[in-house]
Structure formats: structure tokens, C-alpha cells
PDB file of C-alpha atoms in Angstrom:
ATOM      1  CA  MET N   1      -9.664 -23.601  11.307  1.00  0.00           C
ATOM      2  CA  GLU N   2      -5.950 -23.908  10.806  1.00  0.00           C
ATOM      3  CA  GLU N   3      -3.612 -21.242   8.679  1.00  0.00           C
ATOM      4  CA  LEU N   4      -2.085 -22.455   5.796  1.00  0.00           C
ATOM      5  CA  ALA N   5       1.642 -22.509   5.747  1.00  0.00           C
ATOM      6  CA  ILE N   6       1.774 -20.844   2.231  1.00  0.00           C
ATOM      7  CA  GLU N   7       1.916 -16.981   1.179  1.00  0.00           C
ATOM      8  CA  PRO N   8      -0.402 -15.246   1.436  1.00  0.00           C
ATOM      9  CA  ARG N   9      -0.435 -15.550   4.723  1.00  0.00           C
ATOM     10  CA  GLY N  10      -3.790 -15.053   6.460  1.00  0.00           C
ATOM     11  CA  LEU N  11      -5.528 -18.143   4.848  1.00  0.00           C
ATOM     12  CA  PHE N  12      -7.382 -19.868   7.078  1.00  0.00           C
ATOM     13  CA  PHE N  13      -8.824 -23.031   6.087  1.00  0.00           C
ATOM     14  CA  GLN N  14     -11.114 -26.014   7.169  1.00  0.00           C
ATOM     15  CA  GLN N  15     -12.084 -29.261   4.947  1.00  0.00           C
ATOM     16  CA  ASP N  16     -15.453 -30.997   5.258  1.00  0.00           C
ATOM     17  CA  PHE N  17     -17.407 -27.769   6.960  1.00  0.00           C
ATOM     18  CA  VAL N  18     -20.661 -29.766   6.111  1.00  0.00           C
ATOM     19  CA  THR N  19     -21.206 -33.328   5.356  1.00  0.00           C
ATOM     20  CA  PRO N  20     -21.708 -34.817   1.455  1.00  0.00           C
ATOM     21  CA  ALA N  21     -25.110 -35.645   2.586  1.00  0.00           C
ATOM     22  CA  HIS N  22     -25.688 -32.051   3.840  1.00  0.00           C
ATOM     23  CA  GLU N  23     -23.808 -30.844   0.693  1.00  0.00           C
ATOM     24  CA  ALA N  24     -26.361 -32.603  -1.438  1.00  0.00           C
ATOM     25  CA  GLU N  25     -29.233 -31.194   0.386  1.00  0.00           C
ATOM     26  CA  LEU N  26     -27.902 -27.751  -0.225  1.00  0.00           C
ATOM     27  CA  VAL N  27     -27.413 -28.462  -4.088  1.00  0.00           C
ATOM     28  CA  ARG N  28     -30.928 -29.637  -4.189  1.00  0.00           C
ATOM     29  CA  VAL N  29     -32.592 -26.405  -2.510  1.00  0.00           C
ATOM     30  CA  PHE N  30     -30.246 -24.214  -4.930  1.00  0.00           C
ATOM     31  CA  ARG N  31     -31.417 -26.160  -7.790  1.00  0.00           C
ATOM     32  CA  GLU N  32     -35.068 -26.605  -7.214  1.00  0.00           C
ATOM     33  CA  GLU N  33     -36.043 -24.014  -4.283  1.00  0.00           C
ATOM     34  CA  LEU N  34     -34.615 -20.784  -5.270  1.00  0.00           C
ATOM     35  CA  GLU N  35     -35.228 -18.254  -7.355  1.00  0.00           C
ATOM     36  CA  TRP N  36     -31.992 -16.764  -9.576  1.00  0.00           C
ATOM     37  CA  PRO N  37     -31.995 -13.442 -11.415  1.00  0.00           C
ATOM     38  CA  VAL N  38     -32.048 -14.331 -15.630  1.00  0.00           C
ATOM     39  CA  ARG N  39     -28.899 -13.616 -17.163  1.00  0.00           C
ATOM     40  CA  PRO N  40     -27.146 -15.295 -20.543  1.00  0.00           C
ATOM     41  CA  PRO N  41     -25.962 -18.825 -20.296  1.00  0.00           C
ATOM     42  CA  GLY N  42     -22.607 -19.284 -18.276  1.00  0.00           C
ATOM     43  CA  THR N  43     -22.860 -16.613 -16.188  1.00  0.00           C
ATOM     44  CA  ARG N  44     -22.038 -16.286 -12.384  1.00  0.00           C
ATOM     45  CA  LEU N  45     -25.361 -15.603 -10.684  1.00  0.00           C
ATOM     46  CA  SER N  46     -25.773 -14.139  -7.272  1.00  0.00           C
ATOM     47  CA  LEU N  47     -28.052 -13.986  -4.176  1.00  0.00           C
ATOM     48  CA  HIS N  48     -27.719 -11.959  -1.323  1.00  0.00           C
ATOM     49  CA  TYR N  49     -29.110 -12.178   2.405  1.00  0.00           C
ATOM     50  CA  GLY N  50     -29.108  -9.734   5.166  1.00  0.00           C
ATOM     51  CA  TYR N  51     -27.596  -6.165   3.625  1.00  0.00           C
ATOM     52  CA  THR N  52     -27.560  -6.228  -0.302  1.00  0.00           C
ATOM     53  CA  PHE N  53     -23.897  -5.956  -1.755  1.00  0.00           C
ATOM     54  CA  ASP N  54     -23.393  -2.413  -3.567  1.00  0.00           C
ATOM     55  CA  TYR N  55     -21.412  -3.195  -6.756  1.00  0.00           C
ATOM     56  CA  LYS N  56     -20.810   0.405  -6.980  1.00  0.00           C
ATOM     57  CA  THR N  57     -19.220   1.204  -3.813  1.00  0.00           C
ATOM     58  CA  PHE N  58     -18.138  -2.304  -2.764  1.00  0.00           C
ATOM     59  CA  GLY N  59     -20.090  -2.160   0.489  1.00  0.00           C
ATOM     60  CA  VAL N  60     -23.860  -2.706   1.651  1.00  0.00           C
ATOM     61  CA  ASP N  61     -26.615  -0.807   0.128  1.00  0.00           C
ATOM     62  CA  PRO N  62     -28.145   1.081   3.450  1.00  0.00           C
ATOM     63  CA  ASN N  63     -31.128   1.777   1.364  1.00  0.00           C
ATOM     64  CA  ILE N  64     -32.335  -1.815   0.868  1.00  0.00           C
ATOM     65  CA  PRO N  65     -33.993  -3.767   3.787  1.00  0.00           C
ATOM     66  CA  PHE N  66     -31.986  -6.371   5.376  1.00  0.00           C
ATOM     67  CA  ARG N  67     -33.266  -9.658   4.057  1.00  0.00           C
ATOM     68  CA  ASP N  68     -33.625 -12.147   7.041  1.00  0.00           C
ATOM     69  CA  PHE N  69     -31.471 -15.443   6.832  1.00  0.00           C
ATOM     70  CA  PRO N  70     -33.598 -18.624   5.279  1.00  0.00           C
ATOM     71  CA  GLY N  71     -33.739 -21.579   7.259  1.00  0.00           C
ATOM     72  CA  TRP N  72     -31.190 -23.573   5.176  1.00  0.00           C
ATOM     73  CA  LEU N  73     -28.514 -20.768   5.891  1.00  0.00           C
ATOM     74  CA  ARG N  74     -28.536 -20.442   9.533  1.00  0.00           C
ATOM     75  CA  PRO N  75     -26.660 -23.617  10.273  1.00  0.00           C
ATOM     76  CA  LEU N  76     -23.936 -22.802   7.882  1.00  0.00           C
ATOM     77  CA  ILE N  77     -23.271 -19.462   9.697  1.00  0.00           C
ATOM     78  CA  PRO N  78     -19.478 -19.929  11.403  1.00  0.00           C
ATOM     79  CA  LYS N  79     -19.236 -19.542  14.985  1.00  0.00           C
ATOM     80  CA  THR N  80     -15.680 -18.408  15.212  1.00  0.00           C
ATOM     81  CA  VAL N  81     -16.381 -14.215  14.784  1.00  0.00           C
ATOM     82  CA  VAL N  82     -17.094 -13.561  18.124  1.00  0.00           C
ATOM     83  CA  ASP N  83     -18.342  -9.969  19.554  1.00  0.00           C
ATOM     84  CA  PRO N  84     -15.271  -8.818  21.767  1.00  0.00           C
ATOM     85  CA  ARG N  85     -17.530  -7.417  24.553  1.00  0.00           C
ATOM     86  CA  SER N  86     -19.968 -10.274  24.810  1.00  0.00           C
ATOM     87  CA  GLY N  87     -17.971 -13.338  23.869  1.00  0.00           C
ATOM     88  CA  VAL N  88     -20.962 -14.033  21.888  1.00  0.00           C
ATOM     89  CA  PRO N  89     -20.847 -15.349  18.230  1.00  0.00           C
ATOM     90  CA  LYS N  90     -21.747 -12.136  15.573  1.00  0.00           C
ATOM     91  CA  THR N  91     -24.485 -13.010  13.062  1.00  0.00           C
ATOM     92  CA  PRO N  92     -22.684 -11.558   9.421  1.00  0.00           C
ATOM     93  CA  ASP N  93     -24.092  -8.503   8.350  1.00  0.00           C
ATOM     94  CA  GLN N  94     -24.123  -9.726   4.686  1.00  0.00           C
ATOM     95  CA  VAL N  95     -24.088 -13.149   2.991  1.00  0.00           C
ATOM     96  CA  CYS N  96     -23.854 -13.755  -0.664  1.00  0.00           C
ATOM     97  CA  LEU N  97     -24.867 -17.086  -2.613  1.00  0.00           C
ATOM     98  CA  GLN N  98     -23.182 -17.635  -5.867  1.00  0.00           C
ATOM     99  CA  TYR N  99     -23.848 -19.903  -8.638  1.00  0.00           C
ATOM    100  CA  TYR N 100     -20.554 -20.739 -10.858  1.00  0.00           C
ATOM    101  CA  PRO N 101     -21.251 -22.812 -14.034  1.00  0.00           C
ATOM    102  CA  PRO N 102     -18.512 -24.472 -15.715  1.00  0.00           C
ATOM    103  CA  GLY N 103     -16.487 -21.747 -17.419  1.00  0.00           C
ATOM    104  CA  ALA N 104     -17.571 -18.707 -15.083  1.00  0.00           C
ATOM    105  CA  GLY N 105     -15.144 -16.603 -13.002  1.00  0.00           C
ATOM    106  CA  ILE N 106     -14.944 -13.943 -11.072  1.00  0.00           C
ATOM    107  CA  PRO N 107     -12.065 -11.033 -11.681  1.00  0.00           C
ATOM    108  CA  PRO N 108      -9.366 -10.407  -9.074  1.00  0.00           C
ATOM    109  CA  HIS N 109     -10.508  -8.146  -6.502  1.00  0.00           C
ATOM    110  CA  VAL N 110      -9.920  -7.264  -2.709  1.00  0.00           C
ATOM    111  CA  ASP N 111     -13.209  -6.626  -0.873  1.00  0.00           C
ATOM    112  CA  THR N 112     -13.545  -3.074   0.417  1.00  0.00           C
ATOM    113  CA  HIS N 113     -11.163  -2.585   3.500  1.00  0.00           C
ATOM    114  CA  SER N 114     -13.435   0.284   5.380  1.00  0.00           C
ATOM    115  CA  ALA N 115     -16.740  -1.762   4.951  1.00  0.00           C
ATOM    116  CA  TYR N 116     -15.559  -5.063   6.049  1.00  0.00           C
ATOM    117  CA  ASP N 117     -13.627  -7.030   8.680  1.00  0.00           C
ATOM    118  CA  GLU N 118     -13.936 -10.673   8.690  1.00  0.00           C
ATOM    119  CA  LEU N 119     -14.426 -12.859   5.266  1.00  0.00           C
ATOM    120  CA  TYR N 120     -15.654 -16.105   4.876  1.00  0.00           C
ATOM    121  CA  SER N 121     -16.443 -18.603   1.932  1.00  0.00           C
ATOM    122  CA  LEU N 122     -17.851 -21.702   1.952  1.00  0.00           C
ATOM    123  CA  SER N 123     -17.476 -23.984  -1.172  1.00  0.00           C
ATOM    124  CA  LEU N 124     -20.133 -26.442  -2.444  1.00  0.00           C
ATOM    125  CA  GLY N 125     -20.150 -28.453  -5.838  1.00  0.00           C
ATOM    126  CA  SER N 126     -17.141 -28.665  -8.074  1.00  0.00           C
ATOM    127  CA  ALA N 127     -13.618 -27.788  -6.994  1.00  0.00           C
ATOM    128  CA  VAL N 128     -12.265 -24.802  -8.335  1.00  0.00           C
ATOM    129  CA  MET N 129      -8.607 -22.979  -8.388  1.00  0.00           C
ATOM    130  CA  MET N 130      -8.461 -19.657  -6.702  1.00  0.00           C
ATOM    131  CA  GLN N 131      -5.630 -17.320  -8.031  1.00  0.00           C
ATOM    132  CA  PHE N 132      -4.232 -14.740  -5.294  1.00  0.00           C
ATOM    133  CA  ARG N 133      -1.721 -12.280  -6.257  1.00  0.00           C
ATOM    134  CA  ARG N 134       0.349  -8.903  -4.822  1.00  0.00           C
ATOM    135  CA  PRO N 135       1.362  -6.780  -7.575  1.00  0.00           C
ATOM    136  CA  PRO N 136       4.740  -5.355  -7.629  1.00  0.00           C
ATOM    137  CA  SER N 137       5.593  -2.160  -5.406  1.00  0.00           C
ATOM    138  CA  THR N 138       2.335  -2.912  -3.196  1.00  0.00           C
ATOM    139  CA  ALA N 139       3.877  -5.133  -0.576  1.00  0.00           C
ATOM    140  CA  THR N 140       3.237  -4.377   2.996  1.00  0.00           C
ATOM    141  CA  ALA N 141       5.238  -4.605   5.603  1.00  0.00           C
ATOM    142  CA  THR N 142       5.385  -8.005   7.444  1.00  0.00           C
ATOM    143  CA  ALA N 143       5.219  -6.436  11.054  1.00  0.00           C
ATOM    144  CA  GLY N 144       2.007  -4.975   9.538  1.00  0.00           C
ATOM    145  CA  ALA N 145       0.542  -7.771   8.159  1.00  0.00           C
ATOM    146  CA  THR N 146       0.950 -10.178  11.006  1.00  0.00           C
ATOM    147  CA  ALA N 147      -0.477  -7.375  13.430  1.00  0.00           C
ATOM    148  CA  GLU N 148      -3.518  -7.635  11.007  1.00  0.00           C
ATOM    149  CA  SER N 149      -3.390 -11.519  11.322  1.00  0.00           C
ATOM    150  CA  ASP N 150      -3.641 -11.367  14.891  1.00  0.00           C
ATOM    151  CA  GLY N 151      -6.731  -9.114  14.953  1.00  0.00           C
ATOM    152  CA  LYS N 152      -4.694  -5.621  15.164  1.00  0.00           C
ATOM    153  CA  ARG N 153      -4.520  -2.820  12.758  1.00  0.00           C
ATOM    154  CA  GLY N 154      -1.976  -1.419  11.193  1.00  0.00           C
ATOM    155  CA  GLY N 155       1.190  -1.448   8.523  1.00  0.00           C
ATOM    156  CA  GLU N 156       3.159   0.389   6.351  1.00  0.00           C
ATOM    157  CA  GLU N 157       3.378   0.360   2.705  1.00  0.00           C
ATOM    158  CA  GLU N 158       6.932  -0.429   1.186  1.00  0.00           C
ATOM    159  CA  GLU N 159       8.331  -0.852  -1.938  1.00  0.00           C
ATOM    160  CA  ASP N 160       8.824  -4.503  -3.430  1.00  0.00           C
ATOM    161  CA  ALA N 161       9.885  -4.966  -7.048  1.00  0.00           C
ATOM    162  CA  GLU N 162       8.343  -8.604  -6.997  1.00  0.00           C
ATOM    163  CA  ASP N 163       4.874  -9.609  -8.507  1.00  0.00           C
ATOM    164  CA  LYS N 164       3.916 -12.561  -6.241  1.00  0.00           C
ATOM    165  CA  ARG N 165       1.030 -15.213  -7.098  1.00  0.00           C
ATOM    166  CA  ALA N 166      -0.221 -18.091  -5.743  1.00  0.00           C
ATOM    167  CA  GLU N 167      -3.211 -20.246  -6.202  1.00  0.00           C
ATOM    168  CA  LEU N 168      -5.473 -22.601  -3.919  1.00  0.00           C
ATOM    169  CA  ASP N 169      -7.823 -25.689  -4.633  1.00  0.00           C
ATOM    170  CA  LEU N 170     -10.871 -24.837  -3.201  1.00  0.00           C
ATOM    171  CA  LEU N 171     -12.490 -28.349  -2.606  1.00  0.00           C
ATOM    172  CA  PRO N 172     -16.099 -29.096  -2.398  1.00  0.00           C
ATOM    173  CA  ARG N 173     -17.278 -28.622   1.444  1.00  0.00           C
ATOM    174  CA  SER N 174     -14.445 -26.453   2.584  1.00  0.00           C
ATOM    175  CA  LEU N 175     -14.474 -23.374   4.250  1.00  0.00           C
ATOM    176  CA  LEU N 176     -12.073 -20.582   3.800  1.00  0.00           C
ATOM    177  CA  GLU N 177     -11.292 -17.324   5.900  1.00  0.00           C
ATOM    178  CA  LEU N 178      -9.394 -14.320   4.638  1.00  0.00           C
ATOM    179  CA  ARG N 179      -7.504 -12.630   7.394  1.00  0.00           C
ATOM    180  CA  GLY N 180      -4.401 -10.001   7.526  1.00  0.00           C
ATOM    181  CA  ASP N 181      -2.246  -9.932   4.752  1.00  0.00           C
ATOM    182  CA  ALA N 182      -4.769 -12.375   2.291  1.00  0.00           C
ATOM    183  CA  ARG N 183      -7.650 -10.262   3.241  1.00  0.00           C
ATOM    184  CA  LEU N 184      -6.045  -6.747   2.553  1.00  0.00           C
ATOM    185  CA  HIS N 185      -2.804  -6.948   0.379  1.00  0.00           C
ATOM    186  CA  TRP N 186      -3.568  -9.785  -1.973  1.00  0.00           C
ATOM    187  CA  THR N 187      -6.495  -9.516  -4.828  1.00  0.00           C
ATOM    188  CA  HIS N 188      -8.108 -13.161  -4.807  1.00  0.00           C
ATOM    189  CA  GLY N 189     -10.215 -14.434  -8.212  1.00  0.00           C
ATOM    190  CA  ILE N 190     -11.378 -17.264 -10.313  1.00  0.00           C
ATOM    191  CA  LYS N 191     -10.499 -17.429 -13.993  1.00  0.00           C
ATOM    192  CA  LYS N 192     -13.113 -18.072 -16.258  1.00  0.00           C
ATOM    193  CA  ARG N 193     -12.114 -21.371 -17.975  1.00  0.00           C
ATOM    194  CA  LYS N 194     -13.772 -24.758 -18.082  1.00  0.00           C
ATOM    195  CA  THR N 195     -10.681 -26.643 -16.608  1.00  0.00           C
ATOM    196  CA  ASP N 196      -8.231 -26.260 -13.815  1.00  0.00           C
ATOM    197  CA  THR N 197      -4.605 -27.479 -14.332  1.00  0.00           C
ATOM    198  CA  LEU N 198      -3.409 -28.999 -10.649  1.00  0.00           C
ATOM    199  CA  PRO N 199       0.087 -28.984  -9.508  1.00  0.00           C
ATOM    200  CA  ASP N 200       0.725 -32.590 -10.739  1.00  0.00           C
ATOM    201  CA  GLY N 201      -0.008 -31.881 -14.189  1.00  0.00           C
ATOM    202  CA  THR N 202      -3.742 -33.183 -14.012  1.00  0.00           C
ATOM    203  CA  VAL N 203      -6.638 -31.450 -15.885  1.00  0.00           C
ATOM    204  CA  ARG N 204      -9.835 -31.401 -13.784  1.00  0.00           C
ATOM    205  CA  ALA N 205     -13.080 -30.338 -15.708  1.00  0.00           C
ATOM    206  CA  ARG N 206     -14.979 -27.779 -13.872  1.00  0.00           C
ATOM    207  CA  GLN N 207     -18.604 -28.692 -13.089  1.00  0.00           C
ATOM    208  CA  ASP N 208     -21.649 -26.777 -11.393  1.00  0.00           C
ATOM    209  CA  ARG N 209     -20.303 -24.839  -8.028  1.00  0.00           C
ATOM    210  CA  TRP N 210     -22.084 -22.532  -5.619  1.00  0.00           C
ATOM    211  CA  SER N 211     -19.855 -20.420  -3.041  1.00  0.00           C
ATOM    212  CA  ILE N 212     -21.471 -18.717   0.051  1.00  0.00           C
ATOM    213  CA  THR N 213     -19.569 -15.579   0.989  1.00  0.00           C
ATOM    214  CA  TYR N 214     -19.965 -14.208   4.554  1.00  0.00           C
ATOM    215  CA  ARG N 215     -19.110 -10.631   5.452  1.00  0.00           C
ATOM    216  CA  TRP N 216     -18.986  -8.864   8.779  1.00  0.00           C
ATOM    217  CA  LEU N 217     -19.345  -4.801   8.752  1.00  0.00           C
ATOM    218  CA  ARG N 218     -16.171  -3.301  10.119  1.00  0.00           C
ATOM    219  CA  GLU N 219     -16.709  -1.485  13.321  1.00  0.00           C
ATOM    220  CA  PRO N 220     -15.824   2.256  13.657  1.00  0.00           C
ATOM    221  CA  ALA N 221     -13.202   3.115  16.173  1.00  0.00           C
ATOM    222  CA  ARG N 222     -15.736   5.786  17.184  1.00  0.00           C
ATOM    223  CA  ALA N 223     -19.490   6.005  17.757  1.00  0.00           C
ATOM    224  CA  GLY N 224     -21.140   7.711  15.119  1.00  0.00           C
ATOM    225  CA  GLU N 225     -18.051   7.668  12.861  1.00  0.00           C
ATOM    226  CA  PRO N 226     -17.348   6.100   9.510  1.00  0.00           C
ATOM    227  CA  ALA N 227     -15.326   2.830   9.855  1.00  0.00           C
ATOM    228  CA  GLU N 228     -11.698   3.038   8.700  1.00  0.00           C
ATOM    229  CA  CYS N 229      -8.651   0.884   7.988  1.00  0.00           C
ATOM    230  CA  GLU N 230      -5.223   1.751   9.269  1.00  0.00           C
ATOM    231  CA  CYS N 231      -3.442  -0.590   6.764  1.00  0.00           C
ATOM    232  CA  GLY N 232      -1.806   2.377   4.662  1.00  0.00           C
ATOM    233  CA  ASN N 233      -2.067   0.319   1.137  1.00  0.00           C
ATOM    234  CA  ALA N 234      -2.792   3.041  -1.227  1.00  0.00           C
ATOM    235  CA  ARG N 235      -3.301   0.618  -4.072  1.00  0.00           C
ATOM    236  CA  GLN N 236      -6.078  -1.732  -2.509  1.00  0.00           C
ATOM    237  CA  CYS N 237      -7.347   0.438   0.512  1.00  0.00           C
ATOM    238  CA  ASP N 238     -10.273   2.895   0.410  1.00  0.00           C
ATOM    239  CA  THR N 239      -9.179   4.700   3.461  1.00  0.00           C
ATOM    240  CA  ALA N 240      -5.773   5.106   2.379  1.00  0.00           C
ATOM    241  CA  GLN N 241      -7.082   6.152  -1.160  1.00  0.00           C
ATOM    242  CA  ARG N 242      -9.558   8.982   0.468  1.00  0.00           C
ATOM    243  CA  ARG N 243      -6.842  10.137   2.950  1.00  0.00           C
ATOM    244  CA  ALA N 244      -4.337  10.683  -0.012  1.00  0.00           C
ATOM    245  CA  GLY N 245      -7.092  12.463  -2.091  1.00  0.00           C
ATOM    246  CA  ILE N 246      -7.027   9.635  -4.659  1.00  0.00           C
ATOM    247  CA  GLU N 247     -10.072   9.641  -6.641  1.00  0.00           C
ATOM    248  CA  ARG N 248     -12.500   6.546  -6.483  1.00  0.00           C
ATOM    249  CA  GLU N 249     -11.748   5.955 -10.238  1.00  0.00           C
ATOM    250  CA  TYR N 250      -8.371   4.489  -9.246  1.00  0.00           C
ATOM    251  CA  ARG N 251     -10.293   1.384  -7.737  1.00  0.00           C
ATOM    252  CA  TRP N 252     -12.275   1.110 -10.942  1.00  0.00           C
ATOM    253  CA  LYS N 253      -9.075   1.309 -13.014  1.00  0.00           C
ATOM    254  CA  GLN N 254      -7.016  -1.035 -11.304  1.00  0.00           C
ATOM    255  CA  GLN N 255      -9.807  -3.619 -11.167  1.00  0.00           C
ATOM    256  CA  GLU N 256     -10.367  -3.683 -14.989  1.00  0.00           C
ATOM    257  CA  LEU N 257      -6.445  -3.849 -15.194  1.00  0.00           C
ATOM    258  CA  ASP N 258      -6.273  -6.819 -13.327  1.00  0.00           C
ATOM    259  CA  LYS N 259      -9.510  -7.966 -15.076  1.00  0.00           C
ATOM    260  CA  GLN N 260      -7.748  -7.496 -18.728  1.00  0.00           C
ATOM    261  CA  GLN N 261      -4.595  -9.488 -17.044  1.00  0.00           C
ATOM    262  CA  GLN N 262      -6.364 -12.309 -15.893  1.00  0.00           C
ATOM    263  CA  GLU N 263      -8.320 -12.632 -19.665  1.00  0.00           C
ATOM    264  CA  THR N 264      -4.882 -12.422 -21.522  1.00  0.00           C
ATOM    265  CA  THR N 265      -3.383 -15.029 -19.295  1.00  0.00           C
ATOM    266  CA  GLY N 266      -5.963 -17.626 -19.286  1.00  0.00           C
TER     267      GLY N 266
END
């Protein structure tokens, strides 16, 4: 995978992670063999493997047993996340398969800092534009973001009045990794709309899309203690919020504001 030379830094991208024939077979499996939850038409649907994602804590639910990876999923697991002690590729702890019908999206968010370390996403089916945003006054020092991108933890929050935004075209069969600045300090999301406007002005209709998101749990600094993040971003980081005595509601309120802004800006 190669890092994209754009902001946010820490976006690693690989085109054609699977072949068109493999993609077609996966789509057939998704349509014909999987049992999806029943929700209103046009709604994003999710299936979980490994540990179940907890939408209340944005972590994993330890009370639900680990769900084994099906045969179609195992060949799709990235091999680039390696255990530093053994040098052996690590199996993700949680995998989420999502179906996006045309017009569906996902609110802007940052995956929980203390719960997860690496984050990968494989796109299948229709292409879609993903939006990234770093709100004003929450920028992270370049040194800290660079250290995080290099596999280290750290960074101090600094004031920044600029509201930074970016878009990335998630092409079919492409694999995206979020690391460092992109993973920790920029929100990512997909707007609810049936078309995307490309940089050259072309309007592209959305079709059925599936994504596979891979998450690895962050390891604690000491055995027996909860994992923590050291980025220091009090707006986005649950560890920083907890240390500052900020209530958990802060995260929910900020996400609701981000969602409202997404809906008003189309």
C-alpha cells in the first residue's frame, strides 16, 4: 500500500486488492447467501464477525461471543498488520460488512481511539466519495501526527482556526488504511445522496455498494490495564476526554452536530 500525498496524512491506498472476478463472486455471496437484518428500504445494513461492534461505546461488546470468520472472508484479511513480538500477521479482532444501497451514507465519525489501533476498509460494488474533516481549533501538531503515522503514540493539541475538508474517491476493489492523522484527528463519513460530483464536474450515480471494515484492538501499555491513546485530542479522543473529566456525552453531542452539518450541506 502507498500513502496518498494529500491531506489528511496517513491515508494508505491500494487499488485492485481483489480481481473483478473475485469481486463478482463476493457480491453474489452477499446477495444470495447472507442473512441481513430487516430495516427500512434505503438503509445501510451491517453484519459483524469476530467481536461485535458496540454502537453505545463505539468499541466491542465483550459479552457477545466471538463470531468465526466465514470462508469467503478469510482470504480478504490484510497481511500487513504484524505482531511486533512474533513478526506474524495479526488477525483482526472485529470485521464489519456493510451494505450501502444508493442514497445511503454514514455520519462523520472517528473510530474510538482507546479501543482500536489499525483500521482498514475494502470497497466493493459501486464507487463512492468519502468525506474527511478536521474541525477548527482541534488540529494536532505535525510532529505528533507524524509520530503516530510512524507507529508511535503521541502528539499535543494546538489551536487552529481553519476548518479543513477533503474527499477521496473509494473505487471498487480498493483497500484503504487510516493511520496517524487521518485515523485519529479527522472525521470520515459518506453523505446520504444518490449521486457524487467528481473533481472534473462529472455527476456519477451511485449503485449498490459493500464495504468490509477491519479493526484490530489497541494493546494496553501494561498487562491487565485498559488500553489508552496518547494523542491528547480532547475533541476526538476518549482517553483525553476521560482524563480531562469530560462526560461521555461530549462525543455523542459532537457527532450529532457533525451529522446535522452533513445533512444541511448535502
